[in-house]
PDB file of C-alpha atoms and ligand atoms in Angstrom:
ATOM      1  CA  UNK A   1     -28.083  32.798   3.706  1.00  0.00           C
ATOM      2  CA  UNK A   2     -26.683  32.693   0.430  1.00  0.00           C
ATOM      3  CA  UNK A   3     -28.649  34.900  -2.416  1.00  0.00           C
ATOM      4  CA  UNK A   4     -27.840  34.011  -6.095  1.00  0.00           C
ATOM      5  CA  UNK A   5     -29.277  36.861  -8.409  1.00  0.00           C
ATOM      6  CA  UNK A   6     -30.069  35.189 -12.098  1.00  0.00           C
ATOM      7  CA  UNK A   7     -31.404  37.285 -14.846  1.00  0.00           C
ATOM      8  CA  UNK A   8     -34.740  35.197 -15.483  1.00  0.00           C
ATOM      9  CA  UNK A   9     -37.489  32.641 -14.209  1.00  0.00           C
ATOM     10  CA  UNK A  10     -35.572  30.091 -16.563  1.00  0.00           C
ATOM     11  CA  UNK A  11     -32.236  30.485 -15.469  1.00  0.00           C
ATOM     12  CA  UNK A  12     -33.868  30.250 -11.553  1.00  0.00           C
ATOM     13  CA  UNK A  13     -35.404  26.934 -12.401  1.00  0.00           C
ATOM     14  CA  UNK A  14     -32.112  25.568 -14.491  1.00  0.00           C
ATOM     15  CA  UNK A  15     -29.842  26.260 -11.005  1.00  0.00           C
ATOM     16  CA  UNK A  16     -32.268  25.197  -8.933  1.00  0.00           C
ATOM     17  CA  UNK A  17     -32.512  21.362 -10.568  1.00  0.00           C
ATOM     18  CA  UNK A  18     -28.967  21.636 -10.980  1.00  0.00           C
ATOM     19  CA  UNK A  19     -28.724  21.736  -7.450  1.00  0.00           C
ATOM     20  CA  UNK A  20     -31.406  19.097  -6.349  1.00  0.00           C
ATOM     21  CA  UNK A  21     -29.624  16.493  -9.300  1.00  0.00           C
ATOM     22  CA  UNK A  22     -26.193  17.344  -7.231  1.00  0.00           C
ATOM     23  CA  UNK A  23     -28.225  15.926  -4.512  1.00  0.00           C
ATOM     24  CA  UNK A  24     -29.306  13.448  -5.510  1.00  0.00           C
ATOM     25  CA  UNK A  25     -26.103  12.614  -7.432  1.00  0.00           C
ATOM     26  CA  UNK A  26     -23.439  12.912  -3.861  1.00  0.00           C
ATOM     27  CA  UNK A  27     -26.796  10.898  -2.465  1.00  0.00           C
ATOM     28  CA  UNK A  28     -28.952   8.668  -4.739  1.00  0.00           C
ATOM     29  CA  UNK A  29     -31.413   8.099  -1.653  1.00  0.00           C
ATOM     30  CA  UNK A  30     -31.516  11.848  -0.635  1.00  0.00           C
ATOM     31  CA  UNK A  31     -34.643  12.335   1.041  1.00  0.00           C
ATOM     32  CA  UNK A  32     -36.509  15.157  -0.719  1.00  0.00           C
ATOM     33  CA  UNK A  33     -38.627  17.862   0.442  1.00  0.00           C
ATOM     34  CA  UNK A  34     -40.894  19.211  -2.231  1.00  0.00           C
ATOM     35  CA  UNK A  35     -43.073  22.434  -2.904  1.00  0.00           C
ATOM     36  CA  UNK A  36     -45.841  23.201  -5.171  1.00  0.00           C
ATOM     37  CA  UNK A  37     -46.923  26.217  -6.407  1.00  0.00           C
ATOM     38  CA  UNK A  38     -46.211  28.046 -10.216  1.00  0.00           C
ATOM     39  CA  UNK A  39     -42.966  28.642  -8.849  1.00  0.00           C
ATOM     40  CA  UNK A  40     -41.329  25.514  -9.131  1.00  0.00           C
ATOM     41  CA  UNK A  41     -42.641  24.373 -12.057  1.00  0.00           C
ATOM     42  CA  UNK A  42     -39.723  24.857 -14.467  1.00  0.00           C
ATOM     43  CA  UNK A  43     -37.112  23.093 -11.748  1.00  0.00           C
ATOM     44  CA  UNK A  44     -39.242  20.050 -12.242  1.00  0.00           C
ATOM     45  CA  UNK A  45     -39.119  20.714 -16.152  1.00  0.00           C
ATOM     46  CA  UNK A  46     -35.876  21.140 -15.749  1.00  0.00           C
ATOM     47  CA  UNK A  47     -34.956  18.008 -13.411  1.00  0.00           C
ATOM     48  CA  UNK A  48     -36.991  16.046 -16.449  1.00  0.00           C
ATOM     49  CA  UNK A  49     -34.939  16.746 -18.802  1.00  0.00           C
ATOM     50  CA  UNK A  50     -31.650  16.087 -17.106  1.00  0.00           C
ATOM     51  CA  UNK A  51     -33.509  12.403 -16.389  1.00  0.00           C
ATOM     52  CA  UNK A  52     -34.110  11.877 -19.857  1.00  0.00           C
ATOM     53  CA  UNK A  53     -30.938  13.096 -20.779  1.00  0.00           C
ATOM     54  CA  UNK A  54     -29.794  10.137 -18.246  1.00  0.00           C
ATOM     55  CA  UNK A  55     -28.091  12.731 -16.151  1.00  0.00           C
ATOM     56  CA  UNK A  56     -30.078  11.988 -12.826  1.00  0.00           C
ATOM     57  CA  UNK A  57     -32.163   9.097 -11.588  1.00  0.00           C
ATOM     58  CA  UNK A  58     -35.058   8.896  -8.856  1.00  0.00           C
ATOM     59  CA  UNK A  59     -34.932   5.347  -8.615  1.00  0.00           C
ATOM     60  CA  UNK A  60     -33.437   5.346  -4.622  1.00  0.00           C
ATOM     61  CA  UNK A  61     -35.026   8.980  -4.013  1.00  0.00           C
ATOM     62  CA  UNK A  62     -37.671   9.628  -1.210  1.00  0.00           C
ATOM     63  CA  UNK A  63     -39.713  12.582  -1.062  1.00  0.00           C
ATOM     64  CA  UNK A  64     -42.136  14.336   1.198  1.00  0.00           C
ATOM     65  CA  UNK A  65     -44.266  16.919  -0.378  1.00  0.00           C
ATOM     66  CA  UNK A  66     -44.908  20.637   1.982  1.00  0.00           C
ATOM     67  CA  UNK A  67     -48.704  20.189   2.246  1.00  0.00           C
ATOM     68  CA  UNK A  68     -51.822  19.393   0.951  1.00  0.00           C
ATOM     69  CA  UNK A  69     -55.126  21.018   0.645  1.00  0.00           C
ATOM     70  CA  UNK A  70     -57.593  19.723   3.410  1.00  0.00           C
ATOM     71  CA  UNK A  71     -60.746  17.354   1.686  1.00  0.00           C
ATOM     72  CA  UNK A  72     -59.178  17.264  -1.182  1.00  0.00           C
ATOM     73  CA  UNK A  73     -59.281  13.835  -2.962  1.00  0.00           C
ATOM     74  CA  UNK A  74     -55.491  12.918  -4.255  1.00  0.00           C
ATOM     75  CA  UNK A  75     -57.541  12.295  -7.452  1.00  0.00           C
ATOM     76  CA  UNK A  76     -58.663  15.821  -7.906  1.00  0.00           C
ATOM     77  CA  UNK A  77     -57.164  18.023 -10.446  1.00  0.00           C
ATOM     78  CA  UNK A  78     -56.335  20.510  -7.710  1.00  0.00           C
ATOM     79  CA  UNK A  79     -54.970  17.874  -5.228  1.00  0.00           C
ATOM     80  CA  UNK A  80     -50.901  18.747  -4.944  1.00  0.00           C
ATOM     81  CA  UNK A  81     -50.587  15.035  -5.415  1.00  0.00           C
ATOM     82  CA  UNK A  82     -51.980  15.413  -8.399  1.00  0.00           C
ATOM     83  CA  UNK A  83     -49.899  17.786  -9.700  1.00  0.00           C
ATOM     84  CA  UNK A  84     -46.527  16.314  -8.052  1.00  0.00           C
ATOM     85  CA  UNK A  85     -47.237  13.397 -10.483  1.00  0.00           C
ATOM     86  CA  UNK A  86     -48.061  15.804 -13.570  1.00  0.00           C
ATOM     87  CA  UNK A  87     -45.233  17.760 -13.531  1.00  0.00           C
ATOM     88  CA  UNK A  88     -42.563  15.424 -11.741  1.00  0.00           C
ATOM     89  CA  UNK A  89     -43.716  11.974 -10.341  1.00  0.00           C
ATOM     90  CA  UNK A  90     -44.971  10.479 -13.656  1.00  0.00           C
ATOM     91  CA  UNK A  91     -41.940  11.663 -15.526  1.00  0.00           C
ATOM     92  CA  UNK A  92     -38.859  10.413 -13.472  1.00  0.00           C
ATOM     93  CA  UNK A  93     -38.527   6.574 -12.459  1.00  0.00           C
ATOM     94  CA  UNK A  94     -39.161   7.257  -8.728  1.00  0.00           C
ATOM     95  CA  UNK A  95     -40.666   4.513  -7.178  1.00  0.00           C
ATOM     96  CA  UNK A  96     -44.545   4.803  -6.149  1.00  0.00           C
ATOM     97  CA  UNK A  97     -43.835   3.482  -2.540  1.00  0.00           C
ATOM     98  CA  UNK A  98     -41.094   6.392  -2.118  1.00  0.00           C
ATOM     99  CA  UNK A  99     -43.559   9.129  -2.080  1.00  0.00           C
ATOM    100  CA  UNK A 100     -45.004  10.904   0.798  1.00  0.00           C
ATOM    101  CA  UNK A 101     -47.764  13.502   0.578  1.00  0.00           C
ATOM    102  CA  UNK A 102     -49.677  14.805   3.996  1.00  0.00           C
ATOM    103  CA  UNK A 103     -52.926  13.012   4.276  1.00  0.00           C
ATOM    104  CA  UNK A 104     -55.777  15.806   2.646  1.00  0.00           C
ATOM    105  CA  UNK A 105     -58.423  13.063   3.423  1.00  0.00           C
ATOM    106  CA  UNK A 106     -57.052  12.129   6.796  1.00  0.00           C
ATOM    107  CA  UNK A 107     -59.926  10.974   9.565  1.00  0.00           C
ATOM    108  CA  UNK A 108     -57.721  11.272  12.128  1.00  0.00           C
ATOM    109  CA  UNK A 109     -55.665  14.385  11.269  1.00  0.00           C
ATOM    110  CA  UNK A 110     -53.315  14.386  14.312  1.00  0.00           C
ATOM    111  CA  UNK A 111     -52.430  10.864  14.192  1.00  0.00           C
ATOM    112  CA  UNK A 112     -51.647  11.224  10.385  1.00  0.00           C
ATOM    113  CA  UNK A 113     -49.291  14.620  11.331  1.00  0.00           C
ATOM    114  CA  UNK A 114     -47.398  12.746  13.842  1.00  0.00           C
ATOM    115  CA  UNK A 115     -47.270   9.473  11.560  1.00  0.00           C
ATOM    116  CA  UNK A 116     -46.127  11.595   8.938  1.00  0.00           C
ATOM    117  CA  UNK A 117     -43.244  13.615  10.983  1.00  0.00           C
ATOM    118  CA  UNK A 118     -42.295  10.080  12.302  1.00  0.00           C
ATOM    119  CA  UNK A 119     -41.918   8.962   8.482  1.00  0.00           C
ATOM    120  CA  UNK A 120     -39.260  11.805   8.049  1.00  0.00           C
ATOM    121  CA  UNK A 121     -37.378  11.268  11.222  1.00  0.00           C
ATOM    122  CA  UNK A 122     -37.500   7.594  10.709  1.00  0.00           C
ATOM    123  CA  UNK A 123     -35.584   8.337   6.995  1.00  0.00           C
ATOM    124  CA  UNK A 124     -32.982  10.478   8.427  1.00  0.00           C
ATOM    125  CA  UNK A 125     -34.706  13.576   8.274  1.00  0.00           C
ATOM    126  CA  UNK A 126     -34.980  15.706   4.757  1.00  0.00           C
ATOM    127  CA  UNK A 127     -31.728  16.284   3.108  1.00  0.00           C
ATOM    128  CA  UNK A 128     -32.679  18.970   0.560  1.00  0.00           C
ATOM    129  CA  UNK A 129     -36.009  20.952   1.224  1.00  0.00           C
ATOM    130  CA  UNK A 130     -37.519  23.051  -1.661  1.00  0.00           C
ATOM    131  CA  UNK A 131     -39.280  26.060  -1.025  1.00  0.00           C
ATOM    132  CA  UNK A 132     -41.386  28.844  -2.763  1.00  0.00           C
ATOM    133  CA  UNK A 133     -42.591  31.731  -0.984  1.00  0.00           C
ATOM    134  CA  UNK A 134     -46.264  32.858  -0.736  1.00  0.00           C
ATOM    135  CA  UNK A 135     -46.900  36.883  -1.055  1.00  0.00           C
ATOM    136  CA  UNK A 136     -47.292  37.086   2.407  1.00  0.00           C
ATOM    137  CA  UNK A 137     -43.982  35.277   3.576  1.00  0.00           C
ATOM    138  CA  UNK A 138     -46.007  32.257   4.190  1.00  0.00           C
ATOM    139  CA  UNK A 139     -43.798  28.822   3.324  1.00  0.00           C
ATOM    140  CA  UNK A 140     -45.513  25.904   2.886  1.00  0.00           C
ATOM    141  CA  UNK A 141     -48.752  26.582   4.584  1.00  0.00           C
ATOM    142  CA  UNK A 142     -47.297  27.987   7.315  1.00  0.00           C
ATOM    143  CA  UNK A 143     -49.142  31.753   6.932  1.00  0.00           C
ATOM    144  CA  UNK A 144     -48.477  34.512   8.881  1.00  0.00           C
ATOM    145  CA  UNK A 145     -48.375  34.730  12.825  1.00  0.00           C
ATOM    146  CA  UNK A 146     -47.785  31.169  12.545  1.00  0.00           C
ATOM    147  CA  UNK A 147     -46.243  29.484  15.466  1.00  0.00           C
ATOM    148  CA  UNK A 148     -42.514  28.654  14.815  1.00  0.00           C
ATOM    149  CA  UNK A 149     -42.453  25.485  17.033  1.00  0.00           C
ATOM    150  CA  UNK A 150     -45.293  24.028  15.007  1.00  0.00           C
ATOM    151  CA  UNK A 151     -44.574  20.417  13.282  1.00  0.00           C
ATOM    152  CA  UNK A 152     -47.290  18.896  10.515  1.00  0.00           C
ATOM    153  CA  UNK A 153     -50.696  20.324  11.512  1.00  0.00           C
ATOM    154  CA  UNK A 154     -53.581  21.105   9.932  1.00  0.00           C
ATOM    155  CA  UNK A 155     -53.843  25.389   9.244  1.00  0.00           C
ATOM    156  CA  UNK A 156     -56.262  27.681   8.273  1.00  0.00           C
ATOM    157  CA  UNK A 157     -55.553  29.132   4.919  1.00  0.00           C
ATOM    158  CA  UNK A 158     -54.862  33.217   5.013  1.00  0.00           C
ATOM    159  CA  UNK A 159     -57.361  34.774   3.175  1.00  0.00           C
ATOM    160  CA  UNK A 160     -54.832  36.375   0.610  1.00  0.00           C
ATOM    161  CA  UNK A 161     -53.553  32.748   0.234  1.00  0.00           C
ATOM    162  CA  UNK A 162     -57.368  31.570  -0.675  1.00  0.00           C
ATOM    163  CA  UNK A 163     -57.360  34.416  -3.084  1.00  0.00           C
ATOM    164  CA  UNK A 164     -53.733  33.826  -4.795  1.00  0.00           C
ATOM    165  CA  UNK A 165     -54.647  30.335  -5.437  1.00  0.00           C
ATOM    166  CA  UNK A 166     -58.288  30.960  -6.536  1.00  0.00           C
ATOM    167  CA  UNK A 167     -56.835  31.429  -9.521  1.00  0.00           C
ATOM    168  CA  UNK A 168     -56.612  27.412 -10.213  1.00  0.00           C
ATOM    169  CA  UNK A 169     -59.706  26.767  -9.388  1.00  0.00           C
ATOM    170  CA  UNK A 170     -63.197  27.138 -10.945  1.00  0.00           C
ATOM    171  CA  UNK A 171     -64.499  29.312  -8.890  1.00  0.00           C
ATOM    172  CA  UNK A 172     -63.143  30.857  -5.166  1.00  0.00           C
ATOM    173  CA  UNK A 173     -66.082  29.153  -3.287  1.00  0.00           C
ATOM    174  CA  UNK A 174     -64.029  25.685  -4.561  1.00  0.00           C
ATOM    175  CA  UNK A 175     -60.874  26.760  -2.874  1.00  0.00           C
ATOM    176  CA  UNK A 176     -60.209  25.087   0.511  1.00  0.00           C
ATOM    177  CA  UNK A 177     -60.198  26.590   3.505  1.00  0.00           C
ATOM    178  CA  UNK A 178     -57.222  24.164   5.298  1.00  0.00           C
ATOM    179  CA  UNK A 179     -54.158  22.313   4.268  1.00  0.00           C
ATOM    180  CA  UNK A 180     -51.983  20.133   6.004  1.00  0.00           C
ATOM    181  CA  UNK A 181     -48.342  21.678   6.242  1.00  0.00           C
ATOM    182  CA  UNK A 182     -45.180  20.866   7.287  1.00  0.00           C
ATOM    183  CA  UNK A 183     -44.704  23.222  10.244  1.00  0.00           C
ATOM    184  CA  UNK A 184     -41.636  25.311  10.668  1.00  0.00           C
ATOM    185  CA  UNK A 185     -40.216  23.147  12.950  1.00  0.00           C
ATOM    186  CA  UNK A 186     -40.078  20.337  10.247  1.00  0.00           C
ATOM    187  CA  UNK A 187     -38.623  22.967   7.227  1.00  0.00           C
ATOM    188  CA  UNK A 188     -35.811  24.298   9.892  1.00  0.00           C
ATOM    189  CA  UNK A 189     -34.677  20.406  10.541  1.00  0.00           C
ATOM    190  CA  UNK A 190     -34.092  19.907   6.738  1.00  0.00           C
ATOM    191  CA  UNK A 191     -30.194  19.769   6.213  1.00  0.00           C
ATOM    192  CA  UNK A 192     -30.574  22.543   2.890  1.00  0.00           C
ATOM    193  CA  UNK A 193     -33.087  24.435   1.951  1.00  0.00           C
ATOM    194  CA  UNK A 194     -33.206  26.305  -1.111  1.00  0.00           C
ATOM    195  CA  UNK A 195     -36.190  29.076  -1.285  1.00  0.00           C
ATOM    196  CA  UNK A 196     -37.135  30.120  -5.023  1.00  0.00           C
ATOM    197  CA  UNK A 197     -39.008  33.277  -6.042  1.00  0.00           C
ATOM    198  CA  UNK A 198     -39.533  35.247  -9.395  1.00  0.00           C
ATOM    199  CA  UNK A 199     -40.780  38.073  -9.884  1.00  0.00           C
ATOM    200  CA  UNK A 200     -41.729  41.632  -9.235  1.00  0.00           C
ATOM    201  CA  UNK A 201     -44.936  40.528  -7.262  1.00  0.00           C
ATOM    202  CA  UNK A 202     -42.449  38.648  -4.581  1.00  0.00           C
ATOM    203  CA  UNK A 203     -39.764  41.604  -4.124  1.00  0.00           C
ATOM    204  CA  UNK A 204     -41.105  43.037  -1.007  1.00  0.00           C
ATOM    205  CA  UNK A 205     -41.712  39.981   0.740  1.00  0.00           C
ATOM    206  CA  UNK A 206     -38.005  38.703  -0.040  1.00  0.00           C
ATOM    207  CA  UNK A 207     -36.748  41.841   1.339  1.00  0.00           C
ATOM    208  CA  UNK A 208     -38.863  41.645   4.782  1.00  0.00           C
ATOM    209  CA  UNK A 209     -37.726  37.447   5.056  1.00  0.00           C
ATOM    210  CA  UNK A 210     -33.800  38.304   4.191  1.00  0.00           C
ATOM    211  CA  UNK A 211     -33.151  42.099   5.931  1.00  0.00           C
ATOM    212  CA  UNK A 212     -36.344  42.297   8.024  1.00  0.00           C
ATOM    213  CA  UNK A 213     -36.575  41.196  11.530  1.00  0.00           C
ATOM    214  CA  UNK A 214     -37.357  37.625  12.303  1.00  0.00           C
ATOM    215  CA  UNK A 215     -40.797  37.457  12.946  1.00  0.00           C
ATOM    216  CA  UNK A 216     -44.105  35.403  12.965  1.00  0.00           C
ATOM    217  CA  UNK A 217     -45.455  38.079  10.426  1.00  0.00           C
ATOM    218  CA  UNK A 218     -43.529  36.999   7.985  1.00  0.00           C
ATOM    219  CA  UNK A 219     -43.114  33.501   8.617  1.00  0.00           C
ATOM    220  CA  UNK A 220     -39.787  33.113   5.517  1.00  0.00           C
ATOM    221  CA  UNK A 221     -37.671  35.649   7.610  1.00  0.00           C
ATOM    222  CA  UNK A 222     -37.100  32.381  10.397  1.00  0.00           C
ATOM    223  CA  UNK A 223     -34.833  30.990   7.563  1.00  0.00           C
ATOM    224  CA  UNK A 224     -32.534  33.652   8.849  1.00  0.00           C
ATOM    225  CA  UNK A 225     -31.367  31.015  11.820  1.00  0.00           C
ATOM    226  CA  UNK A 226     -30.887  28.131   9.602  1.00  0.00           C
ATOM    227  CA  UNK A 227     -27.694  27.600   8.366  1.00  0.00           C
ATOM    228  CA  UNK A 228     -27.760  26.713   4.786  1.00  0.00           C
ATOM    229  CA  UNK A 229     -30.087  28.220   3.021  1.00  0.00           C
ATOM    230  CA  UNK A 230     -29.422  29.286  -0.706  1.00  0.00           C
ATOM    231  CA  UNK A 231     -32.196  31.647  -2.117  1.00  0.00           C
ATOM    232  CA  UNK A 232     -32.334  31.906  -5.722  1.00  0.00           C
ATOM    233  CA  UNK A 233     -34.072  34.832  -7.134  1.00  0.00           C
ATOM    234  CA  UNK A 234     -34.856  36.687 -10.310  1.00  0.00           C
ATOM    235  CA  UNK A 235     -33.555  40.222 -11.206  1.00  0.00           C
ATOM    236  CA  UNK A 236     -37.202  41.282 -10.336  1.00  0.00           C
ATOM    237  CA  UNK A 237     -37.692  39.343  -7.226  1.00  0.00           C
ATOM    238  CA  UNK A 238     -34.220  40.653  -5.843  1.00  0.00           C
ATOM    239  CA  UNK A 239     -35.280  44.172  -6.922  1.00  0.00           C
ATOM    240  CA  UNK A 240     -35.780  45.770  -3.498  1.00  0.00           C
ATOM    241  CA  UNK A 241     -32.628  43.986  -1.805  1.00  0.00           C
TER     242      UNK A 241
HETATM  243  C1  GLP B   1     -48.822  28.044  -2.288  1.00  0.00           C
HETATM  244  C2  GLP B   1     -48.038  26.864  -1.669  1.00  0.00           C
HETATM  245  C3  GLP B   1     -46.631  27.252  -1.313  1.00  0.00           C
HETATM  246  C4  GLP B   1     -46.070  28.092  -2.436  1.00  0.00           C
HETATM  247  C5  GLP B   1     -46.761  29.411  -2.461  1.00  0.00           C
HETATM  248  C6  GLP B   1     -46.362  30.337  -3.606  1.00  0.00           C
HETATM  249  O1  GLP B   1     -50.013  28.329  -1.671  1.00  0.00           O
HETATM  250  N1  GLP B   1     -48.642  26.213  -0.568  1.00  0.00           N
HETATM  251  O2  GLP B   1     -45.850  26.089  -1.062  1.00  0.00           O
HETATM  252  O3  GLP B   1     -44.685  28.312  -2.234  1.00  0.00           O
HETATM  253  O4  GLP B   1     -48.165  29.289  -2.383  1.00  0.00           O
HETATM  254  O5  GLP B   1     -46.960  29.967  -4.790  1.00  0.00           O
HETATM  255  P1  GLP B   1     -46.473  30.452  -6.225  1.00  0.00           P
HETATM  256  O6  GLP B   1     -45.171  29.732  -6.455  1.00  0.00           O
HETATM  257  O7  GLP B   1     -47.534  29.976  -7.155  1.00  0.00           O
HETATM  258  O8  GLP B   1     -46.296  31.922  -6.159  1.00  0.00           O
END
């Protein structure tokens, strides 16, 4: 793992698009794995600007977003497709067709999961996978005592989870109950991964996924086995390192 201590959430987010415009600079058709989450909001500021600065382009890129909430429309403010295409999809010249989101309305959930892990493999797998980190080491949705073999599948969201992302809803009661996530199986195959946290609220858990043992409980610490991995962390999130 390599750990790159900035000073501030801004500086995080400026070498974090930095790195996925490299990307997509060695590799115009990189095939992107993307997170949600407050976290990497200013990378995708950031990536914006070095597109309208004509620095980096989307126009071959694919991406595949983490999850989804489960019975969410796309169309709903809360959907993560919705906010992919606030904060990154309407803004950059990728092409509509090139984006891949798990199925929140899905009838048939398995046969979306597999269809969807089948899209990824059939692309060459993910070349770059972003990550944020829930308070409870979850990634993606994968929450704690989650099964490391796991591919796409449907979870049920941790009650802390529910409660951390109450906060963008109206009321808790709206908050889903399932998402559909990547499983860990699916992150770990991505060729890089870089993990971004900020923050005093995220120091603990970034010292139990880097120096703790690898374990189920904390479902970031399995990024320990994968072999590039570059975590870049505030002063504050790195605090307890
Ligand atoms: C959410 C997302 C994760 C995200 C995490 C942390 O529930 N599913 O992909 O990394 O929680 O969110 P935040 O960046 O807002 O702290």
């Amino acid at each position: 793992m390599r750990i790159i201590v900035v000073d501030n959430y801004e500086e995080m987010s400026k070498k974090a698009a930095l790195m996925v415009a490299s990307q997509v600079t060695l590799k115009p058709d990189s095939v992107l794995g993307l997170a949600t989450g407050d976290t990497p909001l200013g990378m995708y500021e950031e990536l914006v600007k070095l597109y309208n600065k004509q620095e980096v382009d989307f126009k071959e890129v694919r991406t595949f977003n983490l999850d989804e909430y489960y019975g969410l429309d796309p169309e709903n403010p809360q959907s993560y497709y919705s906010y992919m295409t606030r904060n990154l999809f309407n803004k950059v010249d990728i092409s509509k067709n090139n984006i891949n989101m798990p199925d929140g309305m899905a009838k048939d959930v398995n046969a979306s999961c597999v269809l969807y892990e089948s899209k990824i493999k059939t692309l060459g797998g993910i070349d770059m996978q972003v990550l944020g980190i829930g308070g409870n080491g979850h990634i993606g949705f994968n929450e704690p005592n989650v099964n490391f073999e796991a591919q796409t599948h449907l979870v049920n969201l941790d009650e802390q989870t529910i409660e951390a992302n109450s906060r963008f809803f109206k009321s808790i009661e709206e908050v889903p109950v399932k998402a559909i996530s990547m499983g860990i199986k699916t992150i770990m195959n991505s060729k890089k991964i870089i993990l971004l946290a900020n923050g005093l609220n995220k120091a603990e858990v970034i010292e139990k996924a880097v120096n703790g043992k690898i374990n189920p409980s904390i479902p970031a610490s399995i990024l320990q086995l994968h072999n590039d991995v570059t975590i870049i962390i505030d002063k504050e999130a790195a605090s307890l390192l």
